[in-house]
Amino acid sequence: MKAGASVKEQTTVQTGADLLVHALIDQGVDTLFGYPGGAVLPIYDAIYRAKGSFDHILPRHEQGAIHAAEGYARVSKRPGVVIGTSGPGATNLVTGIADAMMDSIPLVIFTGQVAKGVIGTDAFQESDIMGITTPITKHNYQVQDLEELPRVVKEAFHIATTGRPGPVVVDIPKDISASIHNKKIESDFHLPGYQPTIKPNPLQINKLHEALLEAKKPVVLTGSGIIHSEASSELIEFVQNYQLPVASTLLGLGAYPGSDDLFLGMAGMHGTYSANMALYECDLLINIGARFDDRLTGNLEHFAPHASVAHIDIDPAEIGKNVPTAIPIVSDAKAALASLNEKKVYVLDHQDWVAKLEGNKKEFPLWHDQPEESIVPQWLLQKVYEYTNGEAVVTTDVGQHQMWAAQYYSFDRPNRWVTSGGLGTMGFGFPAAIGAQLGDMSSTSVAIVGDGGFQMTLQELSVLQERRLPVKVIIVNNQALGMVRQWQEKFYEERYSESIIDVQPDFVKLAESYQIAGYRFDSQKEVETKLPEILADDQPALIDCRVLQKENVYPMIAPGKGLHEMIGVKR
Amino acid sequence: MTFVVEVEDNRKLEQLTKQLNKQIDVLKVSDITDKAIVARELAMVKVLSNPQIRSEIQGIIEPFRASIIDVSKESITVQVTGKSDKVDALIDLLRPYGIKELARTGLTAFTRGHQPQVTEFKPYSLLK
Ligand SMILES: Cc1ncc(C[n+]2csc(CCOP(=O)(O)OP(=O)(O)O)c2C)c(N)n1
């Protein structure tokens, strides 16, 4: 873009894009993740003229922008803001939009659109992004008139960040962002059809309180709703008051301190024996902010078969969706827990149960092989935990390494754990780490990725090169699509169809070509001697860790099986 | 808007209602399946006919309180309103004459101003 005199003159002119920029500033937005193109040229021009107002992160692919925005949102607790051009720019964002929808991540996504007059004519770079994103957004808008723009932006942020968070798309035709205006435009909004229930019904809270007093085998299941509503301290108080055992979903990790005695671990397909058996045997299951995903429940017939289920969720549609619920509580998790904590605390008659679960925890811990020299992935994750004192922000991609990270990196605080749970999006981990780093510059972001998934979005190394962000990329390199290979080994008689990939780039050289320090470790010794220093450094780094290919994630609930039918519980 | 939906059980029905409620622009969803309602559908049926059989058709549609809204040399267009089964019945009777075109609006409905007392408690209306 040309700087100089013309830029100065333009600053007095107000375009639709300027309105957008002002609306973003009003929302307190200071970081944008976006990629320019024809239909957003007016918006990029306004951003240029508003220089200093935003830190604009330019990824090398729109998918990188949106996953970075997700990582940013997850860690900073602020909405991620994304800009993409029409057509291919918008469609490149689709995977991230779907990902954010599944994992309830607040994003506001601005897409350019062809001018209003040519919508529907298959104009250059036209795509029906409204039609495409309707099923994968919390809400979407196509701005039809300049006068709507400020209100729509306000509504979009409101909808994305309140109630159950999620992605909102705002599609802006180019003629609207380019058009000139000179009057004051109202931005007040009223959404009569959108009034999330925040406060719990006191009668239902009483019911849960009473159920608690009668329970012999209570267990709490923590989901990411607790993290979204910032309810960890209320949760800890509640759990400690009644000495309740806690199991977590994948996304709920960090809501309750992982190192506490009452914490049984992650439950579900690759959950711990003690967590899964607690869900199987309990007589009162208190689900707080989890959505009973199939990867958690296994075969529904065997899920908590003896339990009365209480479910606290801000989204009424989650309650009773998969599991019949005796005590439904539509509420923000923080408000519900605060009400529960106001009730009289009793000593429960459940010591035997707690003792049994703690016994399970000791008798059936996570296990893995421990050869002399080679790097075992589970061991590697434990080392990463050790060397970062459990203080890093950990993002993952999808596959075996993701499950090992969930199992072996213990989270004591919320907002340290960023992973693609619902959609299971390969390519998520590395760009998410960039966004997470920007969302919290006081911690180091460590991206735990597989060699497969990393190659889906590795072009974002350019962003590290440009920004010198201290992100550490650890490739858990098994030269395979490990999770696929594991399923083929277990359920397809070792027919490794398209899952072993021995052809790889030289990751060290790849890093170096982006002026990022690259390392390759083949032995435990190298990890032990070099990794601590690399993780403590304030520069980006990529570490290619060659791990044993045939390691499997255990324990495991095979597809179609119940919580009590785990395999690989013991060596 | 009125939707007629076939659902397997109350759980599915509950999900359906909740998902509709979840839409930002939706103000209210009411399930009027078991309410006292007035329901209507409008259909237009273009039937092959010549002057000879026109009066025969007239005789058929009369009990349905349907009316002829267009006449040409080869066809007439019949308009009928009412519950869907009534519309179905008339269409079945007209079919032998040869239906050239058929358009149905689908059902739309209102609850009646006066509702008989309901004593039965609906198990799926568990929220709020
Ligand atoms: C975009 C996308 N494509 C395909 C898959 C299916 N999938 C799930 S895990 C996996 C293997 C991932 O391999 P890698 O990234 O090397 O990680 P590993 O399992 O070896 O740790 C695949 C292909 C997916 N989750 N996402």
XYZ file of C-alpha atoms and ligand atoms in Angstrom:
725
model
C 0.000 0.000 0.000
C 1.138 3.531 -0.703
C 1.764 5.813 2.210
C 2.095 9.554 2.042
C -0.079 12.547 1.374
C -3.089 10.715 0.012
C -3.332 8.709 3.216
C -3.652 11.888 5.234
C -6.406 13.265 3.094
C -8.360 10.064 3.327
C -8.506 10.089 7.099
C -11.380 12.536 7.050
C -13.465 10.299 4.822
C -15.630 7.770 6.666
C -16.348 4.560 4.852
C -18.315 1.530 5.930
C -14.958 -0.061 6.689
C -14.098 2.838 9.005
C -17.350 2.235 10.800
C -16.294 -1.381 11.239
C -12.882 -0.388 12.554
C -14.435 2.008 15.064
C -16.913 -0.628 16.127
C -14.010 -3.036 16.748
C -12.136 -0.432 18.774
C -15.323 0.152 20.790
C -15.398 -3.565 21.549
C -11.870 -3.329 22.945
C -10.400 -5.453 20.166
C -6.658 -5.065 19.860
C -5.617 -8.197 17.994
C -6.848 -9.252 14.565
C -6.118 -12.487 12.741
C -6.742 -12.052 9.051
C -5.770 -12.303 5.441
C -6.550 -9.682 2.804
C -8.158 -10.036 -0.605
C -10.353 -8.239 -3.106
C -13.599 -8.114 -1.170
C -11.919 -6.878 2.029
C -9.638 -4.294 0.432
C -11.733 -1.433 1.852
C -11.510 -3.039 5.304
C -7.753 -3.467 5.020
C -7.449 0.117 3.902
C -9.325 1.241 6.994
C -7.091 -0.963 9.157
C -4.072 0.634 7.510
C -5.380 4.080 8.274
C -6.138 3.051 11.859
C -2.558 1.876 12.334
C -1.597 1.470 15.938
C -5.115 0.497 16.947
C -4.619 -3.203 16.256
C -1.945 -5.814 16.175
C -2.819 -7.563 12.925
C -1.482 -11.086 12.643
C -1.035 -12.222 9.066
C -0.953 -16.020 8.910
C 0.060 -17.789 5.727
C -3.303 -19.504 5.290
C -6.741 -18.475 6.562
C -7.029 -21.738 8.490
C -3.967 -20.594 10.436
C -5.721 -17.316 11.232
C -8.806 -18.912 12.659
C -7.057 -21.588 14.713
C -4.755 -18.880 16.074
C -7.830 -16.841 16.981
C -9.239 -19.904 18.764
C -6.031 -20.345 20.766
C -6.052 -16.643 21.570
C -9.659 -16.764 22.749
C -9.136 -19.880 24.857
C -6.211 -18.403 26.756
C -7.056 -14.691 26.915
C -10.762 -15.198 27.683
C -11.528 -12.594 25.029
C -13.198 -13.212 21.692
C -10.934 -14.021 18.757
C -11.458 -11.724 15.785
C -10.864 -13.020 12.272
C -11.009 -11.390 8.853
C -11.058 -13.208 5.535
C -11.894 -12.281 2.007
C -14.860 -13.606 0.056
C -14.959 -16.954 -1.736
C -11.791 -18.958 -1.036
C -10.829 -16.777 1.915
C -14.141 -17.494 3.558
C -14.202 -21.190 2.681
C -10.667 -21.597 4.056
C -12.106 -20.485 7.392
C -14.834 -23.103 7.451
C -12.914 -25.819 9.335
C -12.015 -23.375 12.084
C -15.576 -22.104 12.335
C -16.868 -25.648 12.735
C -14.134 -26.336 15.282
C -15.061 -23.257 17.341
C -18.731 -24.215 17.198
C -18.067 -27.693 18.565
C -15.798 -26.451 21.352
C -17.817 -23.311 22.205
C -15.060 -20.839 21.430
C -16.082 -17.187 21.098
C -15.047 -15.887 17.694
C -16.282 -13.046 15.535
C -15.430 -13.693 11.923
C -15.704 -10.989 9.287
C -15.857 -12.209 5.733
C -15.835 -10.021 2.672
C -18.581 -10.597 0.157
C -18.988 -9.519 -3.441
C -20.977 -6.326 -3.933
C -24.657 -6.590 -3.102
C -25.721 -6.021 -6.686
C -23.905 -9.107 -7.972
C -24.656 -11.537 -5.132
C -26.187 -14.616 -6.684
C -24.556 -14.189 -10.089
C -21.522 -16.424 -9.492
C -19.416 -13.297 -9.424
C -15.654 -13.628 -9.101
C -14.840 -15.044 -5.648
C -18.447 -15.301 -4.642
C -19.493 -18.077 -2.302
C -22.660 -18.435 -0.300
C -20.904 -18.247 3.042
C -24.208 -17.657 4.814
C -25.525 -20.942 3.496
C -22.242 -22.703 4.189
C -21.875 -21.457 7.759
C -25.472 -21.507 8.966
C -25.152 -24.986 10.498
C -21.702 -24.302 11.999
C -22.155 -20.903 13.595
C -23.989 -19.720 16.661
C -25.364 -17.016 14.408
C -24.480 -15.334 11.142
C -25.255 -12.045 9.448
C -24.968 -10.640 5.989
C -24.971 -6.883 6.291
C -27.557 -5.498 3.875
C -27.221 -1.837 4.622
C -24.481 0.408 5.949
C -26.821 1.632 8.662
C -26.960 -1.880 10.128
C -23.238 -2.358 10.426
C -22.509 -0.873 13.880
C -25.472 -2.657 15.435
C -24.595 -5.956 13.778
C -21.015 -5.771 15.061
C -22.254 -5.146 18.600
C -24.735 -7.992 18.372
C -22.113 -10.318 16.951
C -19.753 -9.736 19.882
C -22.599 -10.035 22.340
C -23.799 -13.318 20.890
C -20.301 -14.788 20.523
C -19.292 -14.095 24.118
C -22.441 -14.576 26.185
C -24.472 -17.668 27.012
C -22.749 -20.654 25.505
C -19.933 -18.999 23.540
C -19.475 -19.722 19.863
C -18.529 -18.356 16.469
C -20.506 -15.606 14.766
C -19.944 -14.757 11.104
C -20.526 -11.260 9.747
C -20.505 -11.196 5.962
C -19.937 -7.715 4.522
C -20.530 -6.981 0.843
C -17.755 -4.903 -0.646
C -19.969 -2.012 -1.674
C -21.021 -1.597 1.947
C -17.490 -1.487 3.329
C -16.514 0.881 0.535
C -19.492 3.199 0.745
C -19.151 6.633 2.262
C -21.301 7.916 5.037
C -21.417 11.055 7.111
C -24.138 10.748 9.661
C -24.212 9.289 13.119
C -25.549 5.751 13.121
C -27.280 4.146 16.081
C -25.881 0.869 17.287
C -28.311 -0.016 20.079
C -29.651 -3.507 19.897
C -32.310 -5.648 21.468
C -32.420 -9.394 20.965
C -35.721 -10.602 22.395
C -35.113 -14.128 21.075
C -31.725 -14.395 22.749
C -31.867 -14.193 26.519
C -29.591 -16.853 27.998
C -30.549 -18.147 31.435
C -27.646 -17.258 33.717
C -29.083 -17.802 37.193
C -30.145 -21.270 38.277
C -33.633 -22.110 39.420
C -33.322 -22.248 43.245
C -35.671 -25.221 43.463
C -33.390 -27.255 41.240
C -30.383 -26.213 43.318
C -32.250 -27.444 46.396
C -32.949 -30.701 44.628
C -29.295 -31.204 43.829
C -28.315 -30.286 47.374
C -30.739 -32.877 48.720
C -29.589 -35.521 46.254
C -26.040 -34.890 47.377
C -26.907 -35.587 50.980
C -28.428 -38.914 50.065
C -25.719 -40.018 47.681
C -23.411 -42.827 48.653
C -21.371 -42.695 45.473
C -21.332 -39.167 44.116
C -18.964 -37.974 41.409
C -18.459 -34.633 39.691
C -17.796 -34.454 35.967
C -16.110 -31.205 34.952
C -16.466 -29.812 31.447
C -15.146 -26.743 29.717
C -18.276 -24.809 30.723
C -16.519 -24.268 34.053
C -13.540 -22.758 32.276
C -15.702 -20.544 30.087
C -17.578 -19.197 33.079
C -14.370 -18.846 35.143
C -15.832 -20.913 37.931
C -12.764 -22.844 39.083
C -12.611 -21.326 42.556
C -16.321 -21.980 43.110
C -15.792 -25.538 41.861
C -12.878 -26.133 44.210
C -14.900 -24.850 47.141
C -17.852 -27.084 46.229
C -15.711 -30.185 45.747
C -13.744 -29.589 48.934
C -16.867 -28.889 50.993
C -18.302 -32.290 50.227
C -15.069 -34.127 49.396
C -16.357 -35.173 45.995
C -14.295 -37.206 43.559
C -13.780 -35.416 40.225
C -13.488 -36.745 36.682
C -12.897 -34.411 33.743
C -13.660 -34.276 30.064
C -10.830 -33.646 27.614
C -11.740 -29.977 27.311
C -12.436 -29.575 31.012
C -8.837 -30.297 32.040
C -7.519 -27.573 34.319
C -10.942 -26.625 35.677
C -10.079 -28.648 38.790
C -6.425 -29.008 39.861
C -4.980 -32.142 38.279
C -2.649 -32.801 41.195
C -5.350 -32.906 43.873
C -6.123 -36.234 45.552
C -9.809 -36.021 44.662
C -9.002 -35.670 40.952
C -9.395 -39.030 39.235
C -8.208 -37.921 35.798
C -9.709 -37.579 32.387
C -12.646 -39.862 31.649
C -13.739 -41.326 28.333
C -12.193 -43.301 25.502
C -8.636 -42.813 26.760
C -9.535 -41.847 30.291
C -8.132 -43.355 33.455
C -9.544 -46.511 34.969
C -10.492 -44.714 38.163
C -12.325 -41.886 36.366
C -14.245 -44.215 34.081
C -15.171 -46.653 36.815
C -16.338 -43.757 38.972
C -18.712 -42.713 36.183
C -19.789 -46.305 35.718
C -20.476 -47.090 39.366
C -21.658 -43.769 40.757
C -25.152 -43.225 42.149
C -25.113 -39.450 41.656
C -23.401 -37.883 38.681
C -23.051 -34.118 38.792
C -22.145 -32.901 35.331
C -21.001 -29.299 35.322
C -20.564 -27.769 31.883
C -19.909 -30.927 29.880
C -22.023 -32.134 27.001
C -21.866 -35.937 27.335
C -19.966 -36.362 24.106
C -19.763 -39.922 22.768
C -15.994 -40.009 23.268
C -16.707 -39.458 26.949
C -19.705 -41.714 27.454
C -18.806 -44.720 25.334
C -21.835 -46.903 24.740
C -24.688 -44.968 26.347
C -26.295 -48.149 27.617
C -23.428 -48.618 30.035
C -22.980 -44.986 30.940
C -23.633 -44.254 34.609
C -26.319 -46.971 34.634
C -27.012 -46.705 38.364
C -26.849 -42.955 38.674
C -29.238 -40.144 39.106
C -27.869 -37.449 36.801
C -27.702 -33.756 37.607
C -26.598 -31.550 34.746
C -25.632 -27.901 34.986
C -25.377 -26.297 31.563
C -26.001 -22.852 30.152
C -27.320 -24.407 26.956
C -30.724 -26.005 27.652
C -30.402 -28.064 24.477
C -27.482 -29.991 26.007
C -29.563 -31.183 28.928
C -31.209 -34.512 28.269
C -29.743 -34.644 24.748
C -27.752 -37.827 25.251
C -28.317 -38.857 28.845
C -31.635 -38.780 30.731
C -31.333 -36.145 33.424
C -33.127 -36.172 36.765
C -31.953 -32.746 37.918
C -31.652 -30.296 35.043
C -30.100 -26.944 35.935
C -29.961 -24.366 33.168
C -27.414 -21.887 34.404
C -23.996 -20.414 34.130
C -21.665 -22.786 35.985
C -20.302 -20.050 38.218
C -23.767 -18.907 39.311
C -24.946 -22.466 39.944
C -21.867 -23.377 41.970
C -22.105 -20.142 43.948
C -25.722 -20.991 44.872
C -24.718 -24.496 45.863
C -21.920 -23.120 47.993
C -24.406 -20.974 49.909
C -26.161 -24.094 51.160
C -25.405 -25.720 54.459
C -22.493 -28.119 54.127
C -22.965 -31.635 55.472
C -20.507 -34.426 55.920
C -21.446 -37.087 53.402
C -21.592 -40.756 54.112
C -19.331 -41.718 51.240
C -15.911 -42.427 52.726
C -15.878 -45.984 51.400
C -16.539 -44.761 47.896
C -13.795 -42.136 47.983
C -11.389 -44.660 49.452
C -12.258 -47.142 46.725
C -11.658 -44.620 43.955
C -8.397 -43.488 45.451
C -7.460 -47.149 45.672
C -8.276 -47.566 41.973
C -6.118 -44.581 41.220
C -3.162 -46.212 42.963
C -3.751 -49.696 41.658
C -4.494 -48.787 38.035
C -2.346 -45.795 37.156
C -1.456 -44.876 33.590
C 1.378 -47.047 32.396
C 3.782 -47.219 29.473
C 6.848 -49.087 28.308
C 10.209 -47.830 29.380
C 13.004 -48.975 27.087
C 16.634 -48.040 27.695
C 17.287 -45.390 25.125
C 14.511 -44.700 22.652
C 12.074 -41.929 23.320
C 8.712 -43.162 24.503
C 6.076 -40.548 23.753
C 4.377 -40.812 27.151
C 7.704 -40.309 28.890
C 8.399 -37.327 26.641
C 5.171 -35.632 27.701
C 6.023 -36.222 31.357
C 9.390 -34.572 30.759
C 7.762 -31.585 29.073
C 5.566 -31.256 32.148
C 8.558 -31.469 34.438
C 10.726 -29.008 32.529
C 7.953 -26.411 32.298
C 6.904 -26.936 35.950
C 3.412 -27.533 34.635
C 3.236 -23.808 33.881
C 3.206 -23.810 30.079
C 0.213 -23.196 27.891
C -0.073 -26.494 26.045
C -1.792 -26.768 22.703
C -2.112 -30.001 20.787
C -3.007 -31.281 17.416
C -5.174 -34.369 17.023
C -4.107 -37.956 17.423
C -2.122 -40.083 19.823
C 0.105 -37.234 20.999
C -3.048 -35.307 21.953
C -4.232 -38.109 24.206
C -0.792 -38.525 25.755
C -0.624 -34.800 26.423
C -4.055 -34.955 28.074
C -2.972 -37.934 30.158
C 0.523 -36.891 31.167
C 0.580 -33.108 31.299
C -1.242 -32.364 34.495
C -3.099 -29.049 34.550
C -3.509 -27.275 37.855
C -5.060 -24.121 36.441
C -7.642 -23.310 33.793
C -6.853 -21.682 30.440
C -3.553 -23.532 30.035
C -4.892 -26.262 27.771
C -5.918 -25.722 24.170
C -6.998 -28.682 22.106
C -9.498 -29.497 19.408
C -11.957 -31.782 21.138
C -15.294 -31.880 19.374
C -14.221 -31.609 15.770
C -10.806 -33.252 16.219
C -9.163 -30.977 13.694
C -5.692 -31.974 12.532
C -3.713 -28.837 11.799
C -5.155 -27.055 14.833
C -2.302 -27.345 17.310
C 0.464 -25.226 15.885
C -1.508 -22.125 14.822
C -3.473 -22.375 18.079
C -0.162 -22.118 19.946
C 0.648 -18.899 18.094
C -2.679 -17.411 19.128
C -2.335 -18.732 22.670
C 1.096 -17.147 22.937
C -0.317 -13.803 21.813
C -3.164 -14.236 24.267
C -0.806 -14.657 27.205
C 2.685 -13.328 26.673
C 3.639 -14.135 30.270
C 3.736 -17.897 29.631
C 5.410 -20.083 27.056
C 3.159 -21.836 24.582
C 4.175 -25.359 23.755
C 2.585 -26.951 20.705
C 2.515 -30.735 20.990
C 1.914 -31.973 17.456
C 2.107 -35.145 15.426
C 4.230 -35.326 12.310
C 1.020 -35.729 10.301
C -1.024 -32.852 11.633
C 1.905 -30.450 11.818
C 2.298 -30.774 8.070
C -1.237 -29.505 7.591
C -0.497 -25.995 8.900
C 3.277 -25.730 9.190
C 3.372 -22.706 6.895
C 2.651 -20.659 10.007
C 6.322 -21.020 10.902
C 6.482 -17.761 8.974
C 4.563 -16.038 11.735
C 7.112 -17.248 14.287
C 9.903 -16.097 12.036
C 8.324 -12.680 11.721
C 7.272 -12.205 15.341
C 9.954 -14.187 17.166
C 7.250 -15.517 19.472
C 8.691 -17.963 22.028
C 6.428 -20.802 20.843
C 7.990 -24.246 21.132
C 6.850 -26.806 18.614
C 7.413 -30.371 19.775
C 6.796 -32.907 17.041
C 5.998 -36.284 18.531
C 7.337 -37.928 15.421
C 6.296 -41.546 14.958
C 6.494 -41.332 11.170
C 2.884 -42.394 11.069
C -0.660 -41.194 11.401
C -0.403 -42.791 14.787
C -4.002 -42.804 15.901
C -5.129 -44.236 12.574
C -2.339 -46.799 12.745
C -3.432 -47.779 16.256
C -7.030 -48.377 15.137
C -5.819 -50.364 12.156
C -3.647 -52.455 14.440
C -6.473 -53.127 16.886
C -9.564 -53.292 14.689
C -8.323 -53.980 11.149
C -5.825 -56.780 11.765
C -2.748 -54.608 11.272
C -3.626 -53.615 7.738
C -1.841 -50.271 7.812
C -3.644 -48.622 4.955
C -2.096 -45.213 4.187
C -1.047 -44.585 7.762
C 2.707 -45.186 7.768
C 4.526 -42.212 6.256
C 8.280 -42.615 6.125
C 8.783 -39.768 3.670
C 9.155 -36.553 5.584
C 10.805 -33.206 5.203
C 13.925 -32.624 7.242
C 12.136 -30.751 10.002
C 15.360 -29.249 11.361
C 16.246 -27.743 8.006
C 12.657 -26.684 7.549
C 12.795 -24.736 10.810
C 16.130 -23.256 9.880
C 14.792 -22.067 6.554
C 12.362 -19.977 8.590
C 15.253 -18.834 10.800
C 13.929 -20.847 13.689
C 16.207 -23.081 15.733
C 15.546 -26.712 14.826
C 16.539 -29.789 16.836
C 16.217 -33.477 16.332
C 16.263 -35.857 19.282
C 16.517 -39.619 18.933
C 17.350 -40.580 22.481
C 16.157 -39.954 25.988
C 19.560 -38.580 26.817
C 19.266 -35.827 24.224
C 15.863 -34.880 25.587
C 17.191 -34.767 29.120
C 20.267 -32.738 28.315
C 18.870 -30.259 25.817
C 15.123 -29.854 26.159
C 15.038 -27.960 29.498
C 17.212 -25.200 28.114
C 15.268 -24.932 24.858
C 11.952 -24.686 26.715
C 13.290 -21.954 28.967
C 14.562 -19.857 26.055
C 12.607 -16.820 24.843
C 13.007 -17.686 21.168
C 10.889 -19.930 18.947
C 12.092 -23.482 18.487
C 11.091 -26.639 16.701
C 12.011 -29.997 18.191
C 11.648 -33.137 16.120
C 11.410 -35.959 18.668
C 11.692 -39.371 17.105
C 9.537 -41.683 19.172
C 8.696 -45.375 19.020
C 6.248 -45.903 16.185
C 4.279 -48.781 17.637
C 3.266 -47.187 20.931
C -0.486 -47.219 21.542
C -2.668 -44.997 23.666
C -4.007 -46.913 26.669
C -6.259 -47.516 28.413
C -8.909 -47.528 25.764
C -12.612 -48.094 25.361
C -13.150 -49.740 22.005
C -15.896 -48.255 19.843
C -19.327 -49.481 20.878
C -18.091 -50.614 24.296
C -19.052 -49.316 27.710
C -17.030 -47.438 30.315
C -16.402 -50.631 32.270
C -14.990 -52.483 29.254
C -11.613 -50.774 29.029
C -8.680 -52.529 27.440
C -5.019 -51.971 28.296
C -5.732 -50.986 31.863
C -2.649 -52.869 33.012
C 0.541 -53.606 31.187
C -44.486 -20.509 11.214
C -46.159 -23.857 11.640
C -44.196 -27.063 11.223
C -45.554 -30.553 11.126
C -42.775 -32.899 12.187
C -42.678 -36.613 12.710
C -40.676 -37.495 15.796
C -39.861 -40.856 17.282
C -40.257 -40.074 20.940
C -40.451 -37.330 23.524
C -36.651 -37.047 23.828
C -36.402 -36.213 20.125
C -39.302 -33.819 20.442
C -37.629 -32.065 23.350
C -34.389 -31.718 21.353
C -36.306 -30.343 18.396
C -38.009 -27.691 20.497
C -34.774 -26.729 22.184
C -32.826 -26.493 18.964
C -35.487 -24.213 17.514
C -35.458 -22.099 20.666
C -31.699 -21.847 20.399
C -31.976 -19.924 17.123
C -31.233 -16.299 17.884
C -34.194 -14.979 15.904
C -36.752 -17.339 17.388
C -38.926 -15.697 20.035
C -41.100 -18.582 21.124
C -41.704 -22.197 20.264
C -44.912 -23.938 21.258
C -45.799 -27.514 20.705
C -49.515 -27.469 19.890
C -49.853 -31.170 19.109
C -52.140 -31.836 22.053
C -53.825 -28.443 22.163
C -57.229 -27.466 20.855
C -56.328 -25.959 17.490
C -57.749 -24.738 14.239
C -55.649 -26.025 11.359
C -55.945 -25.290 7.670
C -54.232 -26.083 4.454
C -54.944 -24.613 1.065
C -54.571 -26.607 -2.140
C -55.094 -25.754 -5.766
C -55.714 -28.598 -8.180
C -55.775 -28.207 -11.954
C -57.927 -31.035 -13.330
C -58.403 -32.051 -16.946
C -62.002 -31.452 -17.873
C -64.317 -30.581 -20.690
C -67.735 -28.988 -20.484
C -69.380 -32.415 -20.210
C -67.651 -33.521 -17.032
C -67.387 -30.089 -15.467
C -70.680 -30.439 -13.664
C -69.712 -33.924 -12.533
C -66.623 -32.444 -10.873
C -68.749 -29.690 -9.430
C -70.814 -32.361 -7.751
C -67.721 -33.992 -6.281
C -66.186 -30.870 -4.843
C -69.333 -29.382 -3.408
C -69.412 -31.355 -0.152
C -65.799 -30.243 0.397
C -66.826 -26.633 0.072
C -64.158 -26.276 -2.564
C -64.547 -23.793 -5.363
C -63.613 -23.503 -8.995
C -61.313 -20.522 -9.412
C -60.262 -20.909 -13.040
C -61.839 -22.472 -16.103
C -60.420 -23.103 -19.539
C -61.294 -25.326 -22.455
C -59.336 -28.329 -21.213
C -59.105 -27.798 -17.493
C -60.529 -26.311 -14.368
C -58.693 -25.254 -11.190
C -60.190 -26.208 -7.874
C -59.308 -24.494 -4.627
C -59.860 -26.270 -1.339
C -59.050 -25.351 2.254
C -59.240 -27.476 5.351
C -57.382 -30.092 7.351
C -54.856 -32.125 5.437
C -56.917 -35.320 5.413
C -59.811 -33.476 3.802
C -57.467 -32.115 1.126
C -56.055 -35.616 0.616
C -59.559 -37.020 0.202
C -60.537 -34.500 -2.441
C -57.320 -35.026 -4.368
C -57.966 -38.766 -4.376
C -61.439 -38.190 -5.814
C -60.134 -35.865 -8.526
C -57.223 -38.070 -9.536
C -59.217 -40.291 -11.958
C -60.016 -37.216 -14.057
C -56.335 -36.446 -14.520
C -54.509 -33.914 -12.358
C -52.349 -31.546 -14.436
C -50.932 -29.500 -11.600
C -51.149 -29.537 -7.864
C -49.972 -27.016 -5.255
C -50.372 -27.344 -1.489
C -49.373 -24.790 1.127
C -48.809 -27.254 3.923
C -50.562 -26.944 7.233
C -50.822 -23.783 9.244
C -52.504 -23.663 12.608
C -53.604 -21.557 15.575
C -54.518 -22.595 19.065
C -58.161 -21.965 19.829
C -59.078 -19.015 22.009
C -60.550 -21.335 24.585
C -58.462 -24.272 25.771
C -60.047 -27.107 27.731
C -58.348 -27.629 31.137
C -55.314 -29.851 30.782
C -54.620 -32.037 33.767
C -51.923 -34.150 32.237
C -48.344 -33.044 33.057
C -46.020 -33.098 30.080
C -42.816 -34.898 31.115
C -40.644 -33.209 28.505
C -41.319 -29.605 29.418
C -38.733 -29.697 32.159
C -36.950 -26.383 31.830
C -37.448 -22.939 33.345
C -8.276 -32.817 9.201
C -8.282 -34.215 9.681
N -8.102 -35.227 8.816
C -8.091 -36.506 9.258
C -8.264 -36.794 10.584
C -8.291 -38.230 11.063
N -7.175 -38.490 11.993
C -7.333 -38.469 13.327
S -5.910 -38.741 14.154
C -5.057 -38.945 12.714
C -3.609 -39.247 12.739
C -2.803 -38.088 13.169
O -1.445 -38.368 12.943
P -0.331 -37.451 13.551
O -0.655 -36.032 13.321
O 0.998 -37.897 13.058
O -0.453 -37.696 15.111
P -0.250 -39.068 15.945
O -1.578 -39.754 16.038
O 0.760 -39.889 15.229
O 0.213 -38.611 17.290
C -5.898 -38.794 11.611
C -5.478 -38.922 10.217
C -8.480 -35.695 11.448
N -8.685 -35.859 12.756
N -8.455 -34.423 10.986
